[in-house]
Amino acid sequence: MSTMTMGKALNSGLRTVLDNDPKTILMGQDIGKLGGVFRITDGLQKDFGSARVVDAPLGEAGIIGTAIGLALRGFRPVCEIQFDGFVFPAFDQITTMLAKMHYRSAGKLRLPITIRIPYGGGIGAVEHHSESPESYFIHTAGLKVVTPSTPADAFAMIQQSVTSDDPIIFLEPKRRYWDKGEIVEDSNDWSALHSARVVREGTDATVAAYGPMVKTSLQAADAAASEGRNVEVIDLRTLAPLDLEPVFTSVRKTGRLIVVHEAPMTLGLGAEISARVTQECFYSLEAPVLRVTGFDTPYPAARVEETYLPDLDRVLDAVDRSFDY
Amino acid sequence: MSTMTMGKALNSGLRTVLDNDPKTILMGQDIGKLGGVFRITDGLQKDFGSARVVDAPLGEAGIIGTAIGLALRGFRPVCEIQFDGFVFPAFDQITTMLAKMHYRSAGKLRLPITIRIPYGGGIGAVEHHSESPESYFIHTAGLKVVTPSTPADAFAMIQQSVTSDDPIIFLEPKRRYWDKGEIVEDSNDWSALHSARVVREGTDATVAAYGPMVKTSLQAADAAASEGRNVEVIDLRTLAPLDLEPVFTSVRKTGRLIVVHEAPMTLGLGAEISARVTQECFYSLEAPVLRVTGFDTPYPAARVEETYLPDLDRVLDAVDRSFDY
Amino acid sequence: MSEFEMVQLLSPTGERVHHGDYDVDFNDEEYRGLYRDLVMIRRFDAEATALQRQGELGLWAPLLGQEAAQIGAGRALAPQDMAFPTYREHGVAFCRGVDLVQVLSMFRCVDLGAWNPAEHNMHLYTIVIGDQTLHATGYAMGVAKDGAIGSASGTATMAFLGDGATSEGAVNEALVWAGVFEAPLVFFCQNNQYAISESTDHQTRVPLAGRAPGFGIPGIRVDGNDVLASYAVTKAALDRARMGEGPSFIEAFTYRMGAHTTSDDPTRYREGSEVDAWKAKDPISRYRAFLTNNGLADEDFFDQIDAEAEANAIAARTACLALPDPAPLSLFDNVYANGSPPLERQRDEFAAYLDSFADTEEAAK
Amino acid sequence: MSEFEMVQLLSPTGERVHHGDYDVDFNDEEYRGLYRDLVMIRRFDAEATALQRQGELGLWAPLLGQEAAQIGAGRALAPQDMAFPTYREHGVAFCRGVDLVQVLSMFRCVDLGAWNPAEHNMHLYTIVIGDQTLHATGYAMGVAKDGAIGSASGTATMAFLGDGATSEGAVNEALVWAGVFEAPLVFFCQNNQYAISESTDHQTRVPLAGRAPGFGIPGIRVDGNDVLASYAVTKAALDRARMGEGPSFIEAFTYRMGAHTTSDDPTRYREGSEVDAWKAKDPISRYRAFLTNNGLADEDFFDQIDAEAEANAIAARTACLALPDPAPLSLFDNVYANGSPPLERQRDEFAAYLDSFADTEEAAK
Ligand SMILES: Cc1ncc(C[n+]2csc(CCOP(=O)(O)OP(=O)(O)O)c2C)c(N)n1
Ligand SMILES: Cc1ncc(C[n+]2csc(CCOP(=O)(O)OP(=O)(O)O)c2C)c(N)n1
Ligand SMILES: [Mg+2]
Ligand SMILES: [Mg+2]
């Protein structure tokens, strides 16, 4: 066990996969000498060489498109997209090629590619640096989407993702890069990659969140506790495929569900969870599933992002509203 | 009033907007001499010239990117993307530029651009020619998304879209291009662009659909009627912004809602409608909102698309299941 | 479009022309083999078009007119080389030993790509214009990482693309990457003068072979209706790649004599006279004249090839008609290599739904 | 990177060099004006960096070192011309008469783009690399459609981009479109040797000016640290465009002397000696030497400009600090030109929620 930031945990996880498998390579803009704009790949080019830690030309389609070719040649590419807002030039390669290759080849081809994307807001950045594009990927059959909320999960999940045989969008909650936590080096202790987890038990209402909003939700649960409400918090961890069993179980117990995410409300993941939970737990729900999300606007100027982003108060308010039914 | 196919109705609508406004221009691959692969722009280059009906180089980012520039210069571009599966190379221009320009300029810039996309399956096509990408656009704040289900709506809505000052994704249900209907030339008789409409009244259950699935849903409603069930069918017509008032009203009456679309279930529009209707009509719902959709797979080989696509039987089955609650 | 030198080894009438930099070194058997290839694939292509007309294929993209470019390129490939095709490389597939019925199956819409790329060192067809060029570039980068270049037995990669494709951002990014990483790769661009209805001047005002040098990649234009020149130029570029000397870009100047696909109506956008002019440069009659003039083959040989091509086409037709439709539930297969529980549940629920009809039908008996 | 002719009108030590094709025709006042521009923008840039260090800006992208390229290009633009910048064109913004506080406001994160593009014929900054080049191309196509070219008073459009940007598909598509439609457009590529940490050889092994000819667009490399050459080459290209003679591509060879942005740490990827070598080619000291040597300006003048630049920077700082934060509910404004009822409802519900706090606070009093 050791204590480190999420950023460092990701760096350690990447180092481990590079160590374990010579076919694993890293590609991205500025990931070499610079170590990435968030230093997630710090030192890796120095230790593994520029053939395995590749500073890519400035073209996202190129990064993903060549990664596909490398995977077809037997490599296991881990691509970094510098910021959430810059993944879209690669969208064609991701949705029409990466997501479908296994399917269209009737299983003959596999593309074990991990795409790391720092995502989400709250860091006071300029435009295109604070977005939450997960819905685009979750809706795309053939992709898997995961996001850690703690250093321990970051360390484990990056390794599990890279060694998985499916293409995985690995969303890194950039505002939590500097949060510290304990990591468990031993892979026997890790949760399964595609599993959700109850991170706080409670009986009165359930809050489901992922990535950056898990911390916010836990804070809200603490605040609710001081008001006498016992809120259960679930860290979804995997957004595609969704692991909703823990949510169903929880809702059957609490009768109330609030989903929290930074992405805009309309067709944010909360919509899907609402639909499934309502179908599955129709008779258990005391109130409709409520959503606390970013608004249906482009990401605003950062001086007003605190208003845009879900916070403790908005989560609490939703818990309260849930009790109005 | 005259009778024509949806394809011809679109052609007439485009002719009208070209006639009415010299700043309106059409851009796309093969839209000139060929008249488009579906002949929607047939004859327009001949009559309006190649400066206004532009055969574009083969690059979708180029089509949308230059259309943005043309709009900034005061033009009103109508872009054709040849098939649903080919919009993704333009995805960056659409989501990061087109959708956000009005917002980021604090209203100083407007991009009155219409992007026409033939979408959906059922025509026995090869890969990438049968997809339903609407979720990607609905989730993107700043875009509006509409889709007609009849020649009359196609005729009216294309004109309304082109003359609107917002960027609009205009989805054309390609399998319905050859369906005939009456069109109303007089624009005073048109429904508002962003409005849903009850297309069949009923009392027992509500089916909400759009584009190609409206016809399927109406057929299902007919079949249900012969089994003694009186199904109300709503044509959503506008997918962003959603006009759910008619759906709320209907559900308050019927207590049951089935949403039908070809796009995959997960984060298909049905998810959003389920979430909103459940929140709005919580006490009216006799059953959870059910979804009849494409499956969460890539679009399969066309020889099996009839299995993939929602059909009359699957809609009926969902209506039945809705009565099991 | 301005002028650009075009490598030729055969004149349109089949005279052998000599070129300072390129030549071939075939024995008689090999010369005849190329003729067989050309005829086999043209006959097959015609059969596929017929199958589509008869409703047995959803679509067909004919290679008519482009046989020499494809056979030249396809035969230049060594077994260890890897090819990334568009949707029209039937001639290349033939050279790579792909069962042509597996080419038909995608167009019959019973699958999305049938052959095993590893078995033939030929990737599946790609329909989204240009995307495969980046895959080819990455593959070639991988070859270099594997150290499988630097000798005459090195591995080269070939990316096929059309003239229209050169306008896609993805293709230009492939040029960027190939140039920067000196990928052991050959871009083989069949300029068949059209992207569906758009003549090449809709994509560029200068020759396409001139695109590549700006990315640090040598560009060369070859007469794509000349199978010997297509072979020679491709072979040289592949050898460059396998030796570790970097990427090349070949523009094979040819003509799509038929429709873009069976859904297309070329009379809407080009004159019959243009087609006629290109017929005079037909790749097969030209090559046949060459063989005849040089005593490499006689009428007997030609007849025998025709018969073989006929038999092959008929066999492909028969096998095509026998292709089974996919099982309904198979549409849920192979979405993920490692599975997805929600999708399995979706499949199971749907299977139960389908079963409910079986029950009803059963009950009705 | 191989050699390419580079247009220069001033040597690094400020000697006037002559060039067969390019020259300037300034009077003394104009010569001095360029110096003022260079100093004003460098001083402003330093102030902006300081503001960021003090936590008053979220980020700043310094132009340090690129003043001559930007002022040369910016001053060559005519009022009717339209410019499409990246996020670093502060010098161009200055030339276009944009209030520099409006440049700061985006980096202070109080808005996403403040000035009115129509007022200055300068589009908003674009952060997504390369996307603006397509907008510029479309705009220029529109200019041609409007018939606003073909004379000395015609309208030209300029697309700014960096060396890194040349690898993006979008930029290459812009070259395709500009070439095919002969758009009245100038691509002005500041090759400042880096895309963040990546030196230009990560994007190309050949000179960037050589990229354009393959798209049918003439390419030229100019010394971007030479304000006179930058002006002359840009002016000639803009004139070509306004006369209807088609697009051009300029590579302005320069150097980013500072960090990529204030978030960057260039010591991680480049040697101090490299920076020092470029300091010797500093665009301002070179031009100052030229003015001095030719008796065009004296110390008094330089001091006066320094004072003006100082005052301007301080005024910008003061105005920047006074920029109001956006009102919370303003984040719902201007998503759509024609509104959206569900969004209005979302805003109203949120407003009511915010009001509930006001009520609570009220009650607590
Ligand atoms: C990204 C994308 N856009 C549009 C299409 C539709 N489309 C299919 S083939 C084609 C023309 C391709 O022309 P070219 O590259 O010259 O190849 P050719 O068909 O002539 O062999 C087009 C536009 C597509 N398949 N992919
Ligand atoms: C599409 C996209 N990918 C990545 C980035 C992140 N990024 C910002 S600036 C930059 C480097 C740009 O280099 P260059 O084009 O040379 O311009 P310069 O910053 O040197 O002026 C990168 C990679 C971005 N803004 N957009
Ligand atoms: Mg072609
Ligand atoms: Mg640069």
PDB file of C-alpha atoms in Angstrom, chain C residues 206-288:
ATOM      1  CA  VAL C 206      -3.075  19.677 -59.785  1.00  0.00           C
ATOM      2  CA  PRO C 207      -2.036  16.056 -60.290  1.00  0.00           C
ATOM      3  CA  LEU C 208      -2.591  13.860 -57.280  1.00  0.00           C
ATOM      4  CA  ALA C 209       0.896  12.406 -57.456  1.00  0.00           C
ATOM      5  CA  GLY C 210       2.045  15.907 -56.588  1.00  0.00           C
ATOM      6  CA  ARG C 211       0.278  15.814 -53.257  1.00  0.00           C
ATOM      7  CA  ALA C 212       2.751  13.562 -51.511  1.00  0.00           C
ATOM      8  CA  PRO C 213       6.064  15.457 -51.782  1.00  0.00           C
ATOM      9  CA  GLY C 214       4.681  18.194 -49.539  1.00  0.00           C
ATOM     10  CA  PHE C 215       4.495  15.537 -46.852  1.00  0.00           C
ATOM     11  CA  GLY C 216       8.007  14.345 -47.519  1.00  0.00           C
ATOM     12  CA  ILE C 217       6.828  11.366 -49.545  1.00  0.00           C
ATOM     13  CA  PRO C 218       7.873  10.775 -53.141  1.00  0.00           C
ATOM     14  CA  GLY C 219       4.962  10.747 -55.558  1.00  0.00           C
ATOM     15  CA  ILE C 220       4.781   9.031 -58.896  1.00  0.00           C
ATOM     16  CA  ARG C 221       2.138   8.721 -61.565  1.00  0.00           C
ATOM     17  CA  VAL C 222       1.779   5.505 -63.470  1.00  0.00           C
ATOM     18  CA  ASP C 223      -0.473   4.459 -66.328  1.00  0.00           C
ATOM     19  CA  GLY C 224      -2.977   2.415 -64.377  1.00  0.00           C
ATOM     20  CA  ASN C 225      -4.265   0.768 -67.536  1.00  0.00           C
ATOM     21  CA  ASP C 226      -0.829  -0.682 -68.104  1.00  0.00           C
ATOM     22  CA  VAL C 227      -0.434  -3.785 -65.982  1.00  0.00           C
ATOM     23  CA  LEU C 228       3.321  -3.965 -66.484  1.00  0.00           C
ATOM     24  CA  ALA C 229       3.936  -0.377 -65.470  1.00  0.00           C
ATOM     25  CA  SER C 230       1.576  -0.693 -62.518  1.00  0.00           C
ATOM     26  CA  TYR C 231       3.465  -3.760 -61.406  1.00  0.00           C
ATOM     27  CA  ALA C 232       6.907  -2.243 -61.906  1.00  0.00           C
ATOM     28  CA  VAL C 233       6.184   1.012 -60.138  1.00  0.00           C
ATOM     29  CA  THR C 234       4.448  -0.714 -57.243  1.00  0.00           C
ATOM     30  CA  LYS C 235       7.204  -3.283 -56.907  1.00  0.00           C
ATOM     31  CA  ALA C 236       9.825  -0.572 -56.702  1.00  0.00           C
ATOM     32  CA  ALA C 237       7.843   1.309 -54.052  1.00  0.00           C
ATOM     33  CA  LEU C 238       7.222  -1.847 -52.041  1.00  0.00           C
ATOM     34  CA  ASP C 239      10.892  -2.701 -52.195  1.00  0.00           C
ATOM     35  CA  ARG C 240      11.768   0.760 -50.981  1.00  0.00           C
ATOM     36  CA  ALA C 241       9.404   0.210 -48.062  1.00  0.00           C
ATOM     37  CA  ARG C 242      10.668  -3.255 -47.203  1.00  0.00           C
ATOM     38  CA  MET C 243      14.251  -2.037 -47.305  1.00  0.00           C
ATOM     39  CA  GLY C 244      13.356   0.628 -44.761  1.00  0.00           C
ATOM     40  CA  GLU C 245      13.638   3.562 -47.146  1.00  0.00           C
ATOM     41  CA  GLY C 246      10.252   4.992 -46.294  1.00  0.00           C
ATOM     42  CA  PRO C 247       6.838   5.550 -47.822  1.00  0.00           C
ATOM     43  CA  SER C 248       5.803   6.273 -51.411  1.00  0.00           C
ATOM     44  CA  PHE C 249       2.669   7.517 -53.078  1.00  0.00           C
ATOM     45  CA  ILE C 250       1.532   6.107 -56.407  1.00  0.00           C
ATOM     46  CA  GLU C 251      -1.172   7.663 -58.522  1.00  0.00           C
ATOM     47  CA  ALA C 252      -2.420   5.024 -60.914  1.00  0.00           C
ATOM     48  CA  PHE C 253      -4.073   6.937 -63.728  1.00  0.00           C
ATOM     49  CA  THR C 254      -7.014   4.852 -64.873  1.00  0.00           C
ATOM     50  CA  TYR C 255     -10.702   5.013 -65.593  1.00  0.00           C
ATOM     51  CA  ARG C 256     -13.821   3.614 -64.037  1.00  0.00           C
ATOM     52  CA  MET C 257     -15.475   2.279 -67.173  1.00  0.00           C
ATOM     53  CA  GLY C 258     -18.673   1.263 -65.451  1.00  0.00           C
ATOM     54  CA  ALA C 259     -20.943   2.820 -62.890  1.00  0.00           C
ATOM     55  CA  HIS C 260     -19.674   3.848 -59.446  1.00  0.00           C
ATOM     56  CA  THR C 261     -21.850   1.111 -58.040  1.00  0.00           C
ATOM     57  CA  THR C 262     -24.878  -0.665 -59.345  1.00  0.00           C
ATOM     58  CA  SER C 263     -26.961   2.097 -57.729  1.00  0.00           C
ATOM     59  CA  ASP C 264     -25.313   4.725 -59.904  1.00  0.00           C
ATOM     60  CA  ASP C 265     -26.340   6.169 -63.258  1.00  0.00           C
ATOM     61  CA  PRO C 266     -23.223   7.594 -64.922  1.00  0.00           C
ATOM     62  CA  THR C 267     -25.146   8.900 -67.918  1.00  0.00           C
ATOM     63  CA  ARG C 268     -26.205  11.749 -65.683  1.00  0.00           C
ATOM     64  CA  TYR C 269     -22.724  13.124 -65.387  1.00  0.00           C
ATOM     65  CA  ARG C 270     -20.485  11.987 -68.221  1.00  0.00           C
ATOM     66  CA  GLU C 271     -20.564  11.705 -71.969  1.00  0.00           C
ATOM     67  CA  GLY C 272     -20.510   8.415 -73.782  1.00  0.00           C
ATOM     68  CA  SER C 273     -17.706   9.807 -75.922  1.00  0.00           C
ATOM     69  CA  GLU C 274     -15.479  10.057 -72.877  1.00  0.00           C
ATOM     70  CA  VAL C 275     -16.119   6.432 -72.025  1.00  0.00           C
ATOM     71  CA  ASP C 276     -15.409   5.472 -75.613  1.00  0.00           C
ATOM     72  CA  ALA C 277     -12.116   7.303 -75.572  1.00  0.00           C
ATOM     73  CA  TRP C 278     -11.057   5.307 -72.560  1.00  0.00           C
ATOM     74  CA  LYS C 279     -12.234   2.061 -74.099  1.00  0.00           C
ATOM     75  CA  ALA C 280      -9.489   2.559 -76.627  1.00  0.00           C
ATOM     76  CA  LYS C 281      -7.052   2.324 -73.715  1.00  0.00           C
ATOM     77  CA  ASP C 282      -8.626  -0.819 -72.319  1.00  0.00           C
ATOM     78  CA  PRO C 283      -6.144  -2.577 -70.046  1.00  0.00           C
ATOM     79  CA  ILE C 284      -6.960  -6.078 -71.237  1.00  0.00           C
ATOM     80  CA  SER C 285      -7.032  -5.615 -75.007  1.00  0.00           C
ATOM     81  CA  ARG C 286      -3.810  -3.672 -74.715  1.00  0.00           C
ATOM     82  CA  TYR C 287      -2.126  -6.454 -72.809  1.00  0.00           C
ATOM     83  CA  ARG C 288      -3.530  -9.097 -75.100  1.00  0.00           C
TER      84      ARG C 288
END
